[in-house]
Each structure stands twice: as structure tokens, then as C-alpha cells.
Tab-separated table of C-alpha atoms and ligand atoms in Angstrom:
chain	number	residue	atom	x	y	z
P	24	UNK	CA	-67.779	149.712	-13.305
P	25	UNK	CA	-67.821	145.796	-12.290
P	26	UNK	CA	-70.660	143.197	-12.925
P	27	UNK	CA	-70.598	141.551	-9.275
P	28	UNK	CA	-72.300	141.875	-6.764
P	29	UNK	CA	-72.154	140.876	-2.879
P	30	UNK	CA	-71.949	137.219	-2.360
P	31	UNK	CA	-70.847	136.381	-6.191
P	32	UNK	CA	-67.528	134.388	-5.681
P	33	UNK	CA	-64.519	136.651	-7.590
P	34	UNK	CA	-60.854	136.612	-8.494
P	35	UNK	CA	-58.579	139.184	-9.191
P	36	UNK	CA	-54.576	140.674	-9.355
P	37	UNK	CA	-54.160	142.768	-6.981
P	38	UNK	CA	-52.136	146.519	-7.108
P	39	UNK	CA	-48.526	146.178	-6.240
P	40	UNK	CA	-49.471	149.184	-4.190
P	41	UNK	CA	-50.824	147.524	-1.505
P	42	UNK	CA	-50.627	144.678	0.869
P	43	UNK	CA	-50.752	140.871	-0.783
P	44	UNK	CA	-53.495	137.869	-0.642
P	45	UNK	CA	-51.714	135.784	1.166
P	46	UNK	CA	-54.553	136.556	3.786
P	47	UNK	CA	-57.916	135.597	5.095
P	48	UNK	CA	-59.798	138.445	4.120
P	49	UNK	CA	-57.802	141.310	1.216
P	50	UNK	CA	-59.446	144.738	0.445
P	51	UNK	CA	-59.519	145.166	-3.406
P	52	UNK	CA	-60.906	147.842	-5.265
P	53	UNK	CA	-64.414	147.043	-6.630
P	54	UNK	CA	-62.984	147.800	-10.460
P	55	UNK	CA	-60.356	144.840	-9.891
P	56	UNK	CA	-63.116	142.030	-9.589
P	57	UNK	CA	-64.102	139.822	-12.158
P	58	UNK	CA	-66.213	136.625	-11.965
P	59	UNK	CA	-64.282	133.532	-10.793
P	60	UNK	CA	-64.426	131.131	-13.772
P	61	UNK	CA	-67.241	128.251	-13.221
P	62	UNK	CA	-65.490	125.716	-14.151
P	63	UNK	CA	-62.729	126.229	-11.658
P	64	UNK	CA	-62.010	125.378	-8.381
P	65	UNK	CA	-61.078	128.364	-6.010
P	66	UNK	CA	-57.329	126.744	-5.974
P	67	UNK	CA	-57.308	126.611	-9.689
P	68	UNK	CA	-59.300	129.761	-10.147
P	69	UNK	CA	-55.798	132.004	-7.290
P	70	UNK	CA	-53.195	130.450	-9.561
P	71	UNK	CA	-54.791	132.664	-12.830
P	72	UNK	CA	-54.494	136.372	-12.523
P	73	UNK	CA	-50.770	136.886	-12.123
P	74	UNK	CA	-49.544	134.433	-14.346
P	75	UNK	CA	-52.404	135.056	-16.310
P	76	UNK	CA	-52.851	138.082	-16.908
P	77	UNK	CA	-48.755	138.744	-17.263
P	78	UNK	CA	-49.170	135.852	-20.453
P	79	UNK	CA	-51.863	137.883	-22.112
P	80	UNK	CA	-50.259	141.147	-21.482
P	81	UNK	CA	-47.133	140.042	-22.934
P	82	UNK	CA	-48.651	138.358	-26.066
P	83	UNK	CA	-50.931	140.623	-26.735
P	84	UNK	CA	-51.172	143.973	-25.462
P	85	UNK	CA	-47.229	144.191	-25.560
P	86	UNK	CA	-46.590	141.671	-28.382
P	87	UNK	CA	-49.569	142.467	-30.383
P	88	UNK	CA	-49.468	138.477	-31.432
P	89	UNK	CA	-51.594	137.836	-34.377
P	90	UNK	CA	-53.358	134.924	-36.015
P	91	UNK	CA	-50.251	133.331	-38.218
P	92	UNK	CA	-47.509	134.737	-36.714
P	93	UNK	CA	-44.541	132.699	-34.950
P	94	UNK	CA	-44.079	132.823	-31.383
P	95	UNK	CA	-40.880	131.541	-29.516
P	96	UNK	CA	-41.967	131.331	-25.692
P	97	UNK	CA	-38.909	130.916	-23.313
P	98	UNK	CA	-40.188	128.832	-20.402
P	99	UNK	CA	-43.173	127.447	-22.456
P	100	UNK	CA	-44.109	125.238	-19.462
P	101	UNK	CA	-43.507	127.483	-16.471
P	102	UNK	CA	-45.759	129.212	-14.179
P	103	UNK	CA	-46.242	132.221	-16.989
P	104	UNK	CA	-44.931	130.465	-19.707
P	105	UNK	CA	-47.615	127.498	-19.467
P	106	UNK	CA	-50.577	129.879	-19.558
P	107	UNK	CA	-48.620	132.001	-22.830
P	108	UNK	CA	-48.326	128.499	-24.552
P	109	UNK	CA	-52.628	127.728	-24.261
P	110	UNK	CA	-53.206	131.463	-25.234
P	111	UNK	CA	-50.612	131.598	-28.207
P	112	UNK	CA	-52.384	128.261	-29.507
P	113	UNK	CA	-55.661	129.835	-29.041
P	114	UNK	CA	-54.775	132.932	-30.883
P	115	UNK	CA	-53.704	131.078	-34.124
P	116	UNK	CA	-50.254	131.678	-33.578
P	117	UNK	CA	-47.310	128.691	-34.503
P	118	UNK	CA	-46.226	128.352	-31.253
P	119	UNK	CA	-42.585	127.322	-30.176
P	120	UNK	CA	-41.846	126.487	-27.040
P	121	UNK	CA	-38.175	126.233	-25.045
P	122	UNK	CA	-38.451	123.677	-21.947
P	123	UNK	CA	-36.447	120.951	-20.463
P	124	UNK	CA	-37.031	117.525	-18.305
P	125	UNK	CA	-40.947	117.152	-17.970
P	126	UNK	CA	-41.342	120.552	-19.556
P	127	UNK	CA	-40.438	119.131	-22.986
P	128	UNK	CA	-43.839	117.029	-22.873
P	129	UNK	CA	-46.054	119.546	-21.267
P	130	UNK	CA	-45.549	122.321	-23.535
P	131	UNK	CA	-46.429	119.994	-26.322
P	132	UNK	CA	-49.447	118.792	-24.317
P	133	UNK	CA	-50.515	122.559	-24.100
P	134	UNK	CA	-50.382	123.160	-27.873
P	135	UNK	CA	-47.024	123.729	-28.899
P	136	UNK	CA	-46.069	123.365	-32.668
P	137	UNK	CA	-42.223	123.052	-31.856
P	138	UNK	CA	-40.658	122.500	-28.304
P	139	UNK	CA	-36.600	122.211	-28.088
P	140	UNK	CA	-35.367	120.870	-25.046
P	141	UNK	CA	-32.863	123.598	-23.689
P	142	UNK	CA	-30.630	120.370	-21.779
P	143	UNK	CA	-29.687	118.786	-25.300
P	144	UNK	CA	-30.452	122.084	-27.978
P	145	UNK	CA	-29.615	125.743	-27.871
P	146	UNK	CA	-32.792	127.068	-29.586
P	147	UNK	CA	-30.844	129.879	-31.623
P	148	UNK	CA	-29.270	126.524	-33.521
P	149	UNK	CA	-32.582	125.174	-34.777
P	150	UNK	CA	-35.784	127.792	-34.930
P	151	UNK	CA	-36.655	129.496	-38.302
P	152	UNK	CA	-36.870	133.220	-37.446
P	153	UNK	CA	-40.081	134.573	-35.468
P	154	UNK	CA	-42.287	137.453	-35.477
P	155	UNK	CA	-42.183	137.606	-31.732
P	156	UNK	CA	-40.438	136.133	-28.798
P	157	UNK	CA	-42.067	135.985	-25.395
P	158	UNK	CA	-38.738	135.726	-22.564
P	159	UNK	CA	-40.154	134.597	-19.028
P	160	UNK	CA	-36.175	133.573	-18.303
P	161	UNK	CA	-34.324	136.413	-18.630
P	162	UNK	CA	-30.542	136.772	-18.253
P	163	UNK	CA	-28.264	134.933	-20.763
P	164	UNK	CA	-31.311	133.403	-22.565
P	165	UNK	CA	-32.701	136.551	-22.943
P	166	UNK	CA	-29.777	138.027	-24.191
P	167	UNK	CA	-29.373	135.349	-27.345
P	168	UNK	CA	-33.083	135.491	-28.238
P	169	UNK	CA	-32.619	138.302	-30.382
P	170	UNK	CA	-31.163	136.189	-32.557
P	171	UNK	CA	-34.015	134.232	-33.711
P	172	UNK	CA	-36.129	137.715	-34.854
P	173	UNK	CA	-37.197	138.209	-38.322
P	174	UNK	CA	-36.079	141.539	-39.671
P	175	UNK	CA	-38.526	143.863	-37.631
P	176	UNK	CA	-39.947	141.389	-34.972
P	177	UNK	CA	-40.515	141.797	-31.633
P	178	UNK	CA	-39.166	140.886	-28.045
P	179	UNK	CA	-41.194	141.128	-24.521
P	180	UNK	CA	-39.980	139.623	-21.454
P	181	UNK	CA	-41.624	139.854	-17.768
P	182	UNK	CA	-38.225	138.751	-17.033
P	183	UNK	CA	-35.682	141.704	-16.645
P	184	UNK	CA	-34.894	144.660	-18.464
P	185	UNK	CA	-33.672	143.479	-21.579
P	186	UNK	CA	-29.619	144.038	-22.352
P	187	UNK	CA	-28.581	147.764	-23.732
P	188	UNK	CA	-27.197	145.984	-26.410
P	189	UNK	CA	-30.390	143.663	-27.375
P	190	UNK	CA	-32.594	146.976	-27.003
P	191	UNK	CA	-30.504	148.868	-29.593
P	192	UNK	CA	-31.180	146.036	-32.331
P	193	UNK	CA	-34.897	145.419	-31.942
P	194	UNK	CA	-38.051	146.206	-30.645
P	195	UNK	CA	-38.023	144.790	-27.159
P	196	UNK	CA	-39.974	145.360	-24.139
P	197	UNK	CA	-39.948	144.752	-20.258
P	198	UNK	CA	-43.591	145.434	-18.385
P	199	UNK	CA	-44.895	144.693	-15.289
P	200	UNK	CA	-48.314	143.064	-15.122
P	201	UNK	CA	-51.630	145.156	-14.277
P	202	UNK	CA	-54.386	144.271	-13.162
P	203	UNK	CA	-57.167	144.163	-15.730
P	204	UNK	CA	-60.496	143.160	-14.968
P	205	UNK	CA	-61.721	142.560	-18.788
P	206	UNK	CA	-58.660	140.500	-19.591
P	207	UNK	CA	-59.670	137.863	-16.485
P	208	UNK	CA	-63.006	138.051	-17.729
P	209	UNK	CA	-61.842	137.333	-21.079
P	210	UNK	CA	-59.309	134.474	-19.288
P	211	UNK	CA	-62.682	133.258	-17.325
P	212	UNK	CA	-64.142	132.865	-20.735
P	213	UNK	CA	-61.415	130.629	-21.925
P	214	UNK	CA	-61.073	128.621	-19.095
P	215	UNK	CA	-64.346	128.030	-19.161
P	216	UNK	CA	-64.227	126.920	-22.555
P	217	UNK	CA	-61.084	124.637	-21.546
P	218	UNK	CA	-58.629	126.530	-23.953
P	219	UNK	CA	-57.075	127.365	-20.399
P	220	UNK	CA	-55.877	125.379	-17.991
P	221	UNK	CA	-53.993	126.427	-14.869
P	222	UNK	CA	-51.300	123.917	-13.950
P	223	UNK	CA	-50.832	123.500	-10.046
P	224	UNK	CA	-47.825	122.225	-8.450
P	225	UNK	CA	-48.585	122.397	-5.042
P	226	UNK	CA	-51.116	123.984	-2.260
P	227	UNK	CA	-50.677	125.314	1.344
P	228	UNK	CA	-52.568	126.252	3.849
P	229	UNK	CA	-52.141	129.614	4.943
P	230	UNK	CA	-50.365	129.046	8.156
P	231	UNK	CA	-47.592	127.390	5.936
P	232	UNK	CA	-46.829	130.371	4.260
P	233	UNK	CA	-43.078	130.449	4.266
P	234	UNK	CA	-43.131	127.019	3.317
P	235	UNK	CA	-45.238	127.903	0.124
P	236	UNK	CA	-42.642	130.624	-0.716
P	237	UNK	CA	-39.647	128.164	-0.113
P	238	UNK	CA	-41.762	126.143	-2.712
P	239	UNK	CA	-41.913	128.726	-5.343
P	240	UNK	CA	-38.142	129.081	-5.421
P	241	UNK	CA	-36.940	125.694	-6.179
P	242	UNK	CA	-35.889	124.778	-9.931
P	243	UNK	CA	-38.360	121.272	-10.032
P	244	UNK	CA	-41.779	123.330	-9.003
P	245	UNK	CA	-43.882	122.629	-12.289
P	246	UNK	CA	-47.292	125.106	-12.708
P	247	UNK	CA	-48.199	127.452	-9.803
P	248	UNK	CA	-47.895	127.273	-6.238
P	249	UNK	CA	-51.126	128.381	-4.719
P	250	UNK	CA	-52.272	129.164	-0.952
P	251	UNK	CA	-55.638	127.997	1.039
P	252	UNK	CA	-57.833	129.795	3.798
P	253	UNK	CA	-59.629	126.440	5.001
P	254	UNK	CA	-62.480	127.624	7.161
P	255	UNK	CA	-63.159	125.258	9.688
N	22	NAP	N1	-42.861	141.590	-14.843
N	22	NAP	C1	-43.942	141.008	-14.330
N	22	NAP	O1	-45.001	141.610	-14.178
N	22	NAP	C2	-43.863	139.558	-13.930
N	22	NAP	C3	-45.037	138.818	-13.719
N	22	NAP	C4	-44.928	137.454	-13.413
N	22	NAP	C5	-43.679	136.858	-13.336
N	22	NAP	N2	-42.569	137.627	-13.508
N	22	NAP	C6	-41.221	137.026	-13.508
N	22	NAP	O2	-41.177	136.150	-14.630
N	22	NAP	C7	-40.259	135.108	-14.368
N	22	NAP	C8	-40.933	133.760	-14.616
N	22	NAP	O3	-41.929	133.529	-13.648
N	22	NAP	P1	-42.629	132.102	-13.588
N	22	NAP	O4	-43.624	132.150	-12.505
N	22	NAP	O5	-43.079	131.709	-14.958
N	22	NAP	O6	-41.382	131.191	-13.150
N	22	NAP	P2	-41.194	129.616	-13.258
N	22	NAP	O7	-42.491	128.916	-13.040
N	22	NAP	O8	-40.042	129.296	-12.391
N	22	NAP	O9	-40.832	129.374	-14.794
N	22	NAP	C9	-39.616	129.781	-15.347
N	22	NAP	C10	-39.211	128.764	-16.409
N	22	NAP	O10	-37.916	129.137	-16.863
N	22	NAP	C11	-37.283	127.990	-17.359
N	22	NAP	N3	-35.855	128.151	-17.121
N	22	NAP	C12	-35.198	128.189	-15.934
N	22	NAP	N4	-33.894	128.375	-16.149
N	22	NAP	C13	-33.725	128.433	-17.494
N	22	NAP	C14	-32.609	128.606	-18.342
N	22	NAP	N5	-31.392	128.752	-17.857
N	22	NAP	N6	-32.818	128.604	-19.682
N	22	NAP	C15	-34.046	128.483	-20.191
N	22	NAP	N7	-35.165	128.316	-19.437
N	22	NAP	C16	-34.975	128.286	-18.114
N	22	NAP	C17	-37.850	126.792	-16.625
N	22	NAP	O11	-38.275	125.901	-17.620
N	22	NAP	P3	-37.712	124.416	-17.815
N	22	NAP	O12	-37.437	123.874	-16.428
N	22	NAP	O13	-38.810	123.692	-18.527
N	22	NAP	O14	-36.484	124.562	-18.632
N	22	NAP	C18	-39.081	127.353	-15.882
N	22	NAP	O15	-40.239	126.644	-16.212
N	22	NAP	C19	-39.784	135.316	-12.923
N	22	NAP	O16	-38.574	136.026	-12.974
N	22	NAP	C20	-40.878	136.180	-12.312
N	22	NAP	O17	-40.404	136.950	-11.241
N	22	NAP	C21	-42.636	138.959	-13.812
């Protein structure tokens, strides 16, 4: 079922399954669409439904986040990590964020309670135990979060498969996003509202495309990188 109809402008996450959007026109099944948010630009409205959607799957659908609880995001400022920061907040959650440089300031800007800057602090030194930690980092950072649990928290990272060892201790879970038309409704809703706000670090126009990737790879790329089809 979908609410569009021909002409309406949409956004969506595509299926893994099939080719990309880095192209003029993408075939997408109809139960994929949801209503672009008004409020948002076409550039602003592409850099939502990966990041997105991956944010509130991990918080909530994976993390089951409540209203009270503590959150530790890992990359509280990065291209998943900045949209998990605005939705913790807007959940009701005390959100702690880990960052570093610029991302120290922005993850306060986007609601944080807490940030520790990872160049100066190991986080595992100074936050009170959590109810759930949400990894976009993976690897060695991963690894130590399990450290900062409460007795029966939880752990979900889009990152990697979490450590053998890590996975024996506590609850902890790797997912891959889905697409999910009702969640970028729901993330329309709030962007709408201005509870989220997509960060973008840089646009190209589709015949730049390799240059756009070469973007996304490089450590000082702040908020999403997000391709154009300019119609002349
Ligand atoms: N499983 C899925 O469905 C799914 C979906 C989306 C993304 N992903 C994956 O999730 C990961 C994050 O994606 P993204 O788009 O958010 O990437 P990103 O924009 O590059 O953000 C990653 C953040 O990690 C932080 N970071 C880098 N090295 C670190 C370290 N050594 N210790 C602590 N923090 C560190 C950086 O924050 P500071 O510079 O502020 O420290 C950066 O903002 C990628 O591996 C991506 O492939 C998976």
C-alpha cells in the first residue's frame, strides 16, 4: 500500500538487491515510496533514508531505546551517528555522544547531554554505565564499548559484526538497514517538525560520480555526501 501518487515528489532506500540511485531515473517498488519531507530540499531530502533510516533502526527497532534510558552513540556527529544523536534527543533518551575535532561541538549542537572528545578522552574512563550503546565505528572502539553496559544493556552497531568475545558477554547486535516506508514517513514527520536535520557536507553532480565517492572516504567529510541530476 503507499499514499502517492504520480507526480507527488518522493524519497526512499532502496533494496540492496538491485541497482543504486546514483542515476537519472531508478525503478523502485511502489511500497518503498514515502512523501519527500516539505520542508526539505531534494539535496537535503537524498541524504535521509540510509543514514536515516539505519539511526532509527538501530535505536529503536534493534535497541528498543526508551524515554529515560542512556544512550552512548559512537560517531555522534557522523553521517549515521548525527541523525541517531537528533532522534535519541527526541525520544527522551540522555544522550552521550563520542566525537572529535568539529564533531565535539556538533553533537552538542544536535542535543547531546554528554560528548567526550575521543582525541583527548577514552570514553570507557569517564561515562556512567548505559542502557544501550549505538557503535557506527566498529573495530577496536567497538570492541571496548562493552564496557560501559549496565548489567543487562544492550549493544547495536551498523558497523561490523561485533567481536565473539563482546557477543558472549551481552546482548549485541549487527543489522543491515531496510527499507521502511513508515519509518521515512515517520522521519518526514520529524524533519518537518525540525527535530531532524540532515547535515550535508558536500554535493555533486552526477557526472562527478567517482569524485563524490572519493569524497565519502576521506576522514574530514562532516554530514552526508549527496549526488544531483540537474536538468538543464
Ligand atoms: N549496516 C548497515 O546497514 C549500515 C548502514 C549505514 C552505514 N553503515 C556503516 O556504518 C559506518 C558509519 O557510516 P557513516 O556514514 O556514519 O560514516 P561517517 O560519516 O564516516 O561517520 C563515522 C564516524 O566515526 C567516527 N570515527 C572514525 N574513526 C573513529 C575512531 N577510531 N574512534 C571513534 N570514532 C571514530 C568519526 O567521528 P569523529 O571524526 O567525530 O571522531 C565519524 O564521524 C560505516 O562503516 C558504514 O559503512 C552500515
Amino acid at each position: 500500500m503507499t499514499d502517492v501518487a504520480k507526480g507527488d515528489a518522493v524519497y526512499a532506500r532502496m533494496g540492496f538487491d538491485r541497482d543504486g540511485a546514483a542515476a537519472e531515473y531508478a525503478v523502485v517498488p511502489a511500497r518503498f515510496l514515502a512523501p519527500k519531507p516539505r520542508t526539505l530540499g531534494h539535496v537535503e531530502s537524498a541524504a535521509l533514508p540510509l543514514s536515516g533510516l539505519s539511526a532509527w533502526q538501530g535505536l529503536f527497532v534493534h535497541g528498543g531505546l526508551q524515554a529515560g534510558e542512556r544512550v552512548l552513540i559512537l560517531g555522534a556527529a557522523g553521517g549515521v551517528g548525527h541523525f541517531a544523536t537528533q532522534l535519541a534527543r527526541w525520544r527522551g533518551a540522555h544522550v552521550i555522544g563520542v566525537a572529535s575535532g568539529d564533531g565535539v561541538e556538533i553533537a552538542r549542537s544536535l542535543g547531546a547531554h554528554e560528548v567526550v572528545d575521543r582525541s583527548t578522552t577514552k570514553f570507557e574512563d569517564v561515562v556512567e554505565p548505559v542502557d544501550l550503546v549505538f557503535d557506527t565505528v566498529g573495530g577496536d572502539v567497538l570492541a571496548r564499548s562493552a564496557a560501559v553496559l549496565r548489567q543487562g544493556g544492550r549493544l547495536v552497531t551498523v558497523a561490523e559484526e561485533p567481536p565473539a568475545d563482546v557477543a558472549e558477554k551481552v546482548a549485541a547486535t549487527y543489522f543491515v538497514v531496510k527499507p521502511d516506508r513508515d519509518q521515512l514517513v515517520e522521519l518526514a514527520r520529524l524533519a518537518d517538525e525540525g527535530a531532524v536535520r540532515p547535515a550535508i557536507d558536500s554535493v555533486f553532480p552526477l557526472d562527478e560520480v567517482r569524485a563524490a565517492f572519493k569524497r565519502v572516504m576521506e576522514p574530514s567529510k562532516r554530514g552526508k555526501v549527496v549526488l544531483e541530476v540537474v536538468h538543464d
